[in-house]
């Protein structure tokens, strides 16, 4: 096959299918929306007429042989991969499929600790054992960085039996490790390289952006098309270079729905086409908007919108200039407080705020006039709310003390323990702020005084804590002693 | 020939004006600009299909947005006009000799050019030596200003499209900061009548009340705007629109006006009960 990137096989098939006016005696039961008026009024008839079931003319996501296969091939070509899988259960399922394809129970995987919860979830599902590499930390910003090559090397030498290395490319804040060097290093030691590119879709289509996983020969990458790629929420890609397509598909099908949504699938197809044809121009514009906003925010004073000047050749090997992250601590406000004020008082919703920073997510959907609003609101927040910064906690990387493997701890007999009584116990579940969804505690880790202080502070500042059975996060499950 | 300009005032109400001929039409970076000649209202300007001004009734709007604050503030040297590329507000401002500097910030230079060429009735005074024209986003322009202007006039389009940013809390807060200690801001405040406009009006009011210690609304009758019943906001750091209004001083200036006078000044702040209720809900 040699289709051009101008084609969109799933979209075309759905259009053909609509024109056939087939009478549906199959699921979904809303029957092109006629059976659910309120839903159709809300979402629109166009949307419901393509919410259809797998069938011969439309292929089947679990075992593609026609239009989905073609669309996946086009995506693979656009991203420079051997194969691309369309994923309909988020990048979460892409990350989990990567880990489960690379490691079986008891096998080791090297990863930084500042991974998304989906990566550690995968360890619970598979029984793989994490070997954590401490990410570098920037003390001024209070954020975790990438992994240094030397630290990865040490982990590899100490664990020659590890099966894979997992890398964030980039982190939520836009920071990249030296992906190429780490990939080569891992390959020299016969380890697979798995890359979480939830925030890196645009790396495949921009100029002057960090290297993408496929471009440096990594084996798999989980790519959130629904983030910078513009597809519908929950749609994602799993890119594969080094493994057997058939085996990876079997792993995906362990947990994937048999009713893949054509809204999601077609959104992947259409977005891939858009990126392949126009991606370069699109992301150049986004990068320019981000640079503009950075300069304007830095002019206000008190805020620090950071950029490529952070690059240090190792733990910040590269920085994604389309990202707009801002240190707020110097105006005496936690990032989460600025995040709340922006929404409550200025009707501006940003991606997240943590202890010291905010992150505004920019994309092709943004307009300069909206950026002016964001910058002006930040200027106003400083004028109206700035206070002394003493007493503010700097966000430190807390080195985890891993006592049990995540799967073992998660399935161990556990009991609900009040936070204040949990010091020294082994945690049986996750505790994290969402977003960014990076665990503060993961199953199998020891509850330390530092962790407890951090959780308390995050709560006080209004972070949205999740992961625990107790919805108020006053108690956590700890392993019975 | 039967050529009509029609603007939807609500989903169920339209205003149509018979057009003699179209004088100008262009798509700028920001909006579509059209100028028409009509028999009833003379020449008129529309942006994205919304009526901005007609030669026949623009005097009402421009007199009310300028003379009301000028009759309240005792000493105005430096004025910032945001929006208002048609030049109508500037035309009224240059009549005051004590004003030394007028900064006009208009995002769309093409509006200014079109008005200079086709609407000299409002644009003729844009060349006054005291006037500096800045082609810029108003929100961005005020952001870096501090303690600078005695009066800010927000002559914006509606709260959607390019004028959106001029109805936000961050904008009003930035204006507060840009004003001197005794400065005031006047803004185009939408209409209280049709529900959609009334909601925009209430939102603007809430944000201004949050930003300024003194905030009063006044009204005028503008035949070509939706419902004809239009509001302006007077927001101030120090001077009160009625207590500090000096009727004798204004009369002594002997400025000839067609709508504004000292009795209108006081009367315009007397609002119908339903409007008072809408505003009080926000205070
Ligand atoms: C780094 C990282 N990996 C994976 C994911 C999971 O993506 P999804 O929410 O699409 O399942 C996220 C989501 O926020 C993420 O930030």
mmCIF file of C-alpha atoms in Angstrom, chain A residues 64-313:
data_model
loop_
_atom_site.group_PDB
_atom_site.id
_atom_site.type_symbol
_atom_site.label_atom_id
_atom_site.label_comp_id
_atom_site.label_asym_id
_atom_site.label_seq_id
_atom_site.Cartn_x
_atom_site.Cartn_y
_atom_site.Cartn_z
ATOM 1 C CA UNK A 64 -7.647 -4.376 11.733
ATOM 2 C CA UNK A 65 -7.533 -5.642 8.166
ATOM 3 C CA UNK A 66 -8.838 -2.762 6.039
ATOM 4 C CA UNK A 67 -9.471 0.926 6.696
ATOM 5 C CA UNK A 68 -8.180 1.024 10.274
ATOM 6 C CA UNK A 69 -5.124 -0.884 9.135
ATOM 7 C CA UNK A 70 -4.552 1.680 6.407
ATOM 8 C CA UNK A 71 -5.066 4.536 8.813
ATOM 9 C CA UNK A 72 -2.598 2.991 11.268
ATOM 10 C CA UNK A 73 -0.084 2.566 8.483
ATOM 11 C CA UNK A 74 -0.439 6.209 7.543
ATOM 12 C CA UNK A 75 0.057 7.186 11.168
ATOM 13 C CA UNK A 76 3.155 4.988 11.385
ATOM 14 C CA UNK A 77 4.564 6.668 8.316
ATOM 15 C CA UNK A 78 3.775 10.151 9.631
ATOM 16 C CA UNK A 79 5.496 9.422 12.938
ATOM 17 C CA UNK A 80 8.413 7.472 11.482
ATOM 18 C CA UNK A 81 7.487 4.213 13.249
ATOM 19 C CA UNK A 82 7.279 0.630 12.018
ATOM 20 C CA UNK A 83 3.760 0.383 13.282
ATOM 21 C CA UNK A 84 1.204 2.619 14.975
ATOM 22 C CA UNK A 85 -1.717 1.396 17.058
ATOM 23 C CA UNK A 86 -4.823 3.530 17.456
ATOM 24 C CA UNK A 87 -5.670 3.569 21.168
ATOM 25 C CA UNK A 88 -9.107 4.437 22.532
ATOM 26 C CA UNK A 89 -8.494 4.150 26.242
ATOM 27 C CA UNK A 90 -6.127 7.014 26.674
ATOM 28 C CA UNK A 91 -2.384 7.191 26.785
ATOM 29 C CA UNK A 92 -2.834 5.282 30.027
ATOM 30 C CA UNK A 93 -3.538 2.159 28.012
ATOM 31 C CA UNK A 94 -0.659 2.936 25.645
ATOM 32 C CA UNK A 95 1.783 3.242 28.555
ATOM 33 C CA UNK A 96 0.454 0.062 30.130
ATOM 34 C CA UNK A 97 0.702 -1.846 26.866
ATOM 35 C CA UNK A 98 4.312 -0.711 26.449
ATOM 36 C CA UNK A 99 5.319 -1.881 29.889
ATOM 37 C CA UNK A 100 3.420 -5.156 29.646
ATOM 38 C CA UNK A 101 4.870 -5.892 26.213
ATOM 39 C CA UNK A 102 8.394 -5.408 27.523
ATOM 40 C CA UNK A 103 8.273 -6.974 30.999
ATOM 41 C CA UNK A 104 6.690 -10.015 32.568
ATOM 42 C CA UNK A 105 6.149 -10.650 36.237
ATOM 43 C CA UNK A 106 9.297 -10.258 38.301
ATOM 44 C CA UNK A 107 11.286 -8.623 35.497
ATOM 45 C CA UNK A 108 12.948 -5.290 36.083
ATOM 46 C CA UNK A 109 12.274 -2.000 34.417
ATOM 47 C CA UNK A 110 14.391 1.121 34.903
ATOM 48 C CA UNK A 111 12.402 4.369 35.137
ATOM 49 C CA UNK A 112 12.460 7.786 36.745
ATOM 50 C CA UNK A 113 10.172 8.108 39.740
ATOM 51 C CA UNK A 114 8.372 11.182 38.322
ATOM 52 C CA UNK A 115 6.359 9.045 35.930
ATOM 53 C CA UNK A 116 2.636 9.288 35.453
ATOM 54 C CA UNK A 117 0.534 6.932 37.551
ATOM 55 C CA UNK A 118 -0.244 4.866 34.450
ATOM 56 C CA UNK A 119 3.346 3.586 34.384
ATOM 57 C CA UNK A 120 3.230 2.405 37.984
ATOM 58 C CA UNK A 121 -0.253 0.997 37.399
ATOM 59 C CA UNK A 122 1.330 -1.107 34.697
ATOM 60 C CA UNK A 123 3.698 -2.534 37.306
ATOM 61 C CA UNK A 124 0.758 -3.527 39.458
ATOM 62 C CA UNK A 125 -0.882 -5.228 36.505
ATOM 63 C CA UNK A 126 2.240 -6.982 35.232
ATOM 64 C CA UNK A 127 4.185 -7.609 38.411
ATOM 65 C CA UNK A 128 7.300 -5.999 36.953
ATOM 66 C CA UNK A 129 9.795 -4.509 39.391
ATOM 67 C CA UNK A 130 10.733 -0.824 39.151
ATOM 68 C CA UNK A 131 14.330 0.303 39.444
ATOM 69 C CA UNK A 132 13.957 4.009 40.102
ATOM 70 C CA UNK A 133 16.470 6.511 38.860
ATOM 71 C CA UNK A 134 16.290 9.772 40.778
ATOM 72 C CA UNK A 135 15.473 12.535 38.348
ATOM 73 C CA UNK A 136 17.528 15.682 38.665
ATOM 74 C CA UNK A 137 15.925 18.511 40.597
ATOM 75 C CA UNK A 138 16.010 22.226 39.969
ATOM 76 C CA UNK A 139 15.924 23.697 43.461
ATOM 77 C CA UNK A 140 14.868 27.161 42.367
ATOM 78 C CA UNK A 141 11.852 25.889 40.427
ATOM 79 C CA UNK A 142 11.202 22.946 42.706
ATOM 80 C CA UNK A 143 10.532 20.605 39.796
ATOM 81 C CA UNK A 144 11.857 17.192 38.888
ATOM 82 C CA UNK A 145 13.861 17.138 35.702
ATOM 83 C CA UNK A 146 14.986 14.443 33.304
ATOM 84 C CA UNK A 147 17.342 11.572 34.129
ATOM 85 C CA UNK A 148 21.061 12.122 33.760
ATOM 86 C CA UNK A 149 22.847 9.681 31.470
ATOM 87 C CA UNK A 150 25.322 8.771 34.212
ATOM 88 C CA UNK A 151 22.495 7.836 36.613
ATOM 89 C CA UNK A 152 20.847 5.654 33.986
ATOM 90 C CA UNK A 153 24.167 4.033 33.250
ATOM 91 C CA UNK A 154 24.691 3.233 36.901
ATOM 92 C CA UNK A 155 21.220 1.709 37.142
ATOM 93 C CA UNK A 156 21.894 -0.374 34.041
ATOM 94 C CA UNK A 157 25.230 -1.623 35.342
ATOM 95 C CA UNK A 158 23.738 -2.462 38.703
ATOM 96 C CA UNK A 159 20.799 -4.233 37.067
ATOM 97 C CA UNK A 160 22.106 -5.909 33.926
ATOM 98 C CA UNK A 161 19.063 -8.192 33.924
ATOM 99 C CA UNK A 162 16.597 -5.306 33.512
ATOM 100 C CA UNK A 163 14.416 -5.640 30.423
ATOM 101 C CA UNK A 164 13.621 -2.043 29.627
ATOM 102 C CA UNK A 165 14.171 1.640 30.360
ATOM 103 C CA UNK A 166 11.175 3.980 30.470
ATOM 104 C CA UNK A 167 11.667 7.687 29.775
ATOM 105 C CA UNK A 168 9.410 10.753 29.920
ATOM 106 C CA UNK A 169 9.797 12.794 26.754
ATOM 107 C CA UNK A 170 9.165 15.462 27.877
ATOM 108 C CA UNK A 171 7.963 15.863 31.460
ATOM 109 C CA UNK A 172 4.743 17.791 32.036
ATOM 110 C CA UNK A 173 6.862 20.916 32.343
ATOM 111 C CA UNK A 174 8.551 20.366 28.980
ATOM 112 C CA UNK A 175 11.893 19.005 30.148
ATOM 113 C CA UNK A 176 13.708 16.285 28.187
ATOM 114 C CA UNK A 177 16.472 13.847 29.049
ATOM 115 C CA UNK A 178 19.186 12.985 26.554
ATOM 116 C CA UNK A 179 16.928 10.525 24.790
ATOM 117 C CA UNK A 180 19.395 9.548 22.091
ATOM 118 C CA UNK A 181 22.264 8.763 24.475
ATOM 119 C CA UNK A 182 20.007 6.826 26.846
ATOM 120 C CA UNK A 183 18.511 4.868 23.965
ATOM 121 C CA UNK A 184 21.953 3.899 22.657
ATOM 122 C CA UNK A 185 23.117 2.982 26.130
ATOM 123 C CA UNK A 186 20.096 0.784 26.779
ATOM 124 C CA UNK A 187 20.406 -0.916 23.414
ATOM 125 C CA UNK A 188 24.066 -1.691 24.083
ATOM 126 C CA UNK A 189 22.839 -3.582 27.129
ATOM 127 C CA UNK A 190 20.002 -5.310 25.276
ATOM 128 C CA UNK A 191 17.285 -3.365 27.004
ATOM 129 C CA UNK A 192 14.189 -2.003 25.297
ATOM 130 C CA UNK A 193 13.508 1.734 25.355
ATOM 131 C CA UNK A 194 9.922 2.759 26.140
ATOM 132 C CA UNK A 195 9.035 6.426 25.929
ATOM 133 C CA UNK A 196 6.065 8.198 27.518
ATOM 134 C CA UNK A 197 5.394 10.946 25.006
ATOM 135 C CA UNK A 198 2.050 11.997 26.434
ATOM 136 C CA UNK A 199 3.291 15.567 26.087
ATOM 137 C CA UNK A 200 5.424 15.080 23.009
ATOM 138 C CA UNK A 201 3.121 14.545 20.001
ATOM 139 C CA UNK A 202 4.311 17.761 18.394
ATOM 140 C CA UNK A 203 7.980 16.693 18.552
ATOM 141 C CA UNK A 204 7.264 14.677 15.414
ATOM 142 C CA UNK A 205 6.165 17.707 13.436
ATOM 143 C CA UNK A 206 8.046 20.756 14.560
ATOM 144 C CA UNK A 207 11.270 22.551 13.786
ATOM 145 C CA UNK A 208 13.575 23.307 16.673
ATOM 146 C CA UNK A 209 11.744 20.956 19.034
ATOM 147 C CA UNK A 210 13.319 18.165 21.092
ATOM 148 C CA UNK A 211 14.053 14.801 19.476
ATOM 149 C CA UNK A 212 11.164 12.341 19.278
ATOM 150 C CA UNK A 213 11.365 8.731 20.428
ATOM 151 C CA UNK A 214 11.108 7.213 16.975
ATOM 152 C CA UNK A 215 13.739 9.560 15.551
ATOM 153 C CA UNK A 216 16.369 8.230 17.968
ATOM 154 C CA UNK A 217 15.434 4.594 17.480
ATOM 155 C CA UNK A 218 13.480 3.975 20.684
ATOM 156 C CA UNK A 219 11.411 0.788 20.668
ATOM 157 C CA UNK A 220 7.982 2.071 21.693
ATOM 158 C CA UNK A 221 6.314 5.362 22.427
ATOM 159 C CA UNK A 222 2.946 6.326 23.931
ATOM 160 C CA UNK A 223 1.791 9.486 22.211
ATOM 161 C CA UNK A 224 -1.162 11.549 23.460
ATOM 162 C CA UNK A 225 -2.720 12.684 20.227
ATOM 163 C CA UNK A 226 -5.472 14.227 22.326
ATOM 164 C CA UNK A 227 -3.064 16.635 23.947
ATOM 165 C CA UNK A 228 -1.018 18.632 21.463
ATOM 166 C CA UNK A 229 -2.226 16.611 18.475
ATOM 167 C CA UNK A 230 -5.784 17.913 18.591
ATOM 168 C CA UNK A 231 -7.768 14.647 18.533
ATOM 169 C CA UNK A 232 -10.648 13.843 20.874
ATOM 170 C CA UNK A 233 -10.042 13.255 24.567
ATOM 171 C CA UNK A 234 -9.046 9.652 25.299
ATOM 172 C CA UNK A 235 -7.636 8.941 21.824
ATOM 173 C CA UNK A 236 -3.966 8.139 21.652
ATOM 174 C CA UNK A 237 -1.270 6.348 19.654
ATOM 175 C CA UNK A 238 1.120 3.572 20.547
ATOM 176 C CA UNK A 239 4.138 3.648 18.236
ATOM 177 C CA UNK A 240 6.307 0.569 17.822
ATOM 178 C CA UNK A 241 9.719 0.130 16.275
ATOM 179 C CA UNK A 242 11.477 -2.849 17.723
ATOM 180 C CA UNK A 243 8.828 -5.389 18.775
ATOM 181 C CA UNK A 244 6.515 -7.751 16.975
ATOM 182 C CA UNK A 245 3.308 -6.031 15.980
ATOM 183 C CA UNK A 246 1.267 -9.153 16.567
ATOM 184 C CA UNK A 247 2.503 -9.662 20.121
ATOM 185 C CA UNK A 248 1.937 -6.052 21.068
ATOM 186 C CA UNK A 249 -1.581 -6.258 19.681
ATOM 187 C CA UNK A 250 -2.302 -9.262 21.874
ATOM 188 C CA UNK A 251 -1.123 -7.324 24.892
ATOM 189 C CA UNK A 252 -3.294 -4.344 23.931
ATOM 190 C CA UNK A 253 -6.299 -6.623 23.493
ATOM 191 C CA UNK A 254 -5.938 -7.950 27.022
ATOM 192 C CA UNK A 255 -7.526 -4.772 28.341
ATOM 193 C CA UNK A 256 -8.862 -2.891 25.329
ATOM 194 C CA UNK A 257 -12.574 -2.588 24.638
ATOM 195 C CA UNK A 258 -14.037 -4.627 21.806
ATOM 196 C CA UNK A 259 -16.246 -1.629 20.964
ATOM 197 C CA UNK A 260 -13.700 0.966 19.917
ATOM 198 C CA UNK A 261 -15.422 4.291 19.411
ATOM 199 C CA UNK A 262 -15.424 5.544 15.842
ATOM 200 C CA UNK A 263 -15.576 9.088 17.140
ATOM 201 C CA UNK A 264 -12.176 8.527 18.710
ATOM 202 C CA UNK A 265 -10.794 6.456 15.853
ATOM 203 C CA UNK A 266 -11.827 8.963 13.195
ATOM 204 C CA UNK A 267 -10.474 11.813 15.299
ATOM 205 C CA UNK A 268 -7.085 10.101 15.295
ATOM 206 C CA UNK A 269 -7.225 9.637 11.544
ATOM 207 C CA UNK A 270 -8.245 13.235 10.858
ATOM 208 C CA UNK A 271 -5.730 14.669 13.319
ATOM 209 C CA UNK A 272 -2.887 12.585 11.887
ATOM 210 C CA UNK A 273 -3.693 13.981 8.452
ATOM 211 C CA UNK A 274 -3.767 17.525 9.786
ATOM 212 C CA UNK A 275 -0.442 17.119 11.545
ATOM 213 C CA UNK A 276 1.232 15.454 8.571
ATOM 214 C CA UNK A 277 0.076 18.170 6.198
ATOM 215 C CA UNK A 278 0.193 21.253 8.408
ATOM 216 C CA UNK A 279 1.964 20.277 11.626
ATOM 217 C CA UNK A 280 5.134 22.217 11.017
ATOM 218 C CA UNK A 281 3.386 25.535 10.492
ATOM 219 C CA UNK A 282 0.997 24.842 13.367
ATOM 220 C CA UNK A 283 3.665 24.173 15.975
ATOM 221 C CA UNK A 284 5.858 27.000 14.794
ATOM 222 C CA UNK A 285 2.948 29.286 15.554
ATOM 223 C CA UNK A 286 2.363 27.694 18.954
ATOM 224 C CA UNK A 287 6.059 28.039 19.813
ATOM 225 C CA UNK A 288 5.987 31.688 18.831
ATOM 226 C CA UNK A 289 2.942 32.308 21.003
ATOM 227 C CA UNK A 290 4.665 30.613 23.930
ATOM 228 C CA UNK A 291 7.822 32.696 23.439
ATOM 229 C CA UNK A 292 5.732 35.841 23.278
ATOM 230 C CA UNK A 293 3.840 34.978 26.444
ATOM 231 C CA UNK A 294 7.076 34.086 28.230
ATOM 232 C CA UNK A 295 8.590 37.467 27.392
ATOM 233 C CA UNK A 296 5.459 39.344 28.479
ATOM 234 C CA UNK A 297 5.124 37.416 31.736
ATOM 235 C CA UNK A 298 8.771 37.927 32.586
ATOM 236 C CA UNK A 299 8.264 41.655 32.089
ATOM 237 C CA UNK A 300 5.662 41.770 34.850
ATOM 238 C CA UNK A 301 8.324 40.891 37.381
ATOM 239 C CA UNK A 302 7.950 38.418 40.234
ATOM 240 C CA UNK A 303 7.036 35.592 37.878
ATOM 241 C CA UNK A 304 9.547 33.458 36.077
ATOM 242 C CA UNK A 305 8.339 31.916 32.814
ATOM 243 C CA UNK A 306 11.197 29.629 32.006
ATOM 244 C CA UNK A 307 12.517 28.494 28.681
ATOM 245 C CA UNK A 308 15.526 27.111 26.894
ATOM 246 C CA UNK A 309 17.966 28.984 29.113
ATOM 247 C CA UNK A 310 17.479 26.131 31.612
ATOM 248 C CA UNK A 311 19.202 23.633 29.319
ATOM 249 C CA UNK A 312 22.222 22.126 31.083
ATOM 250 C CA UNK A 313 23.352 19.382 28.727
#
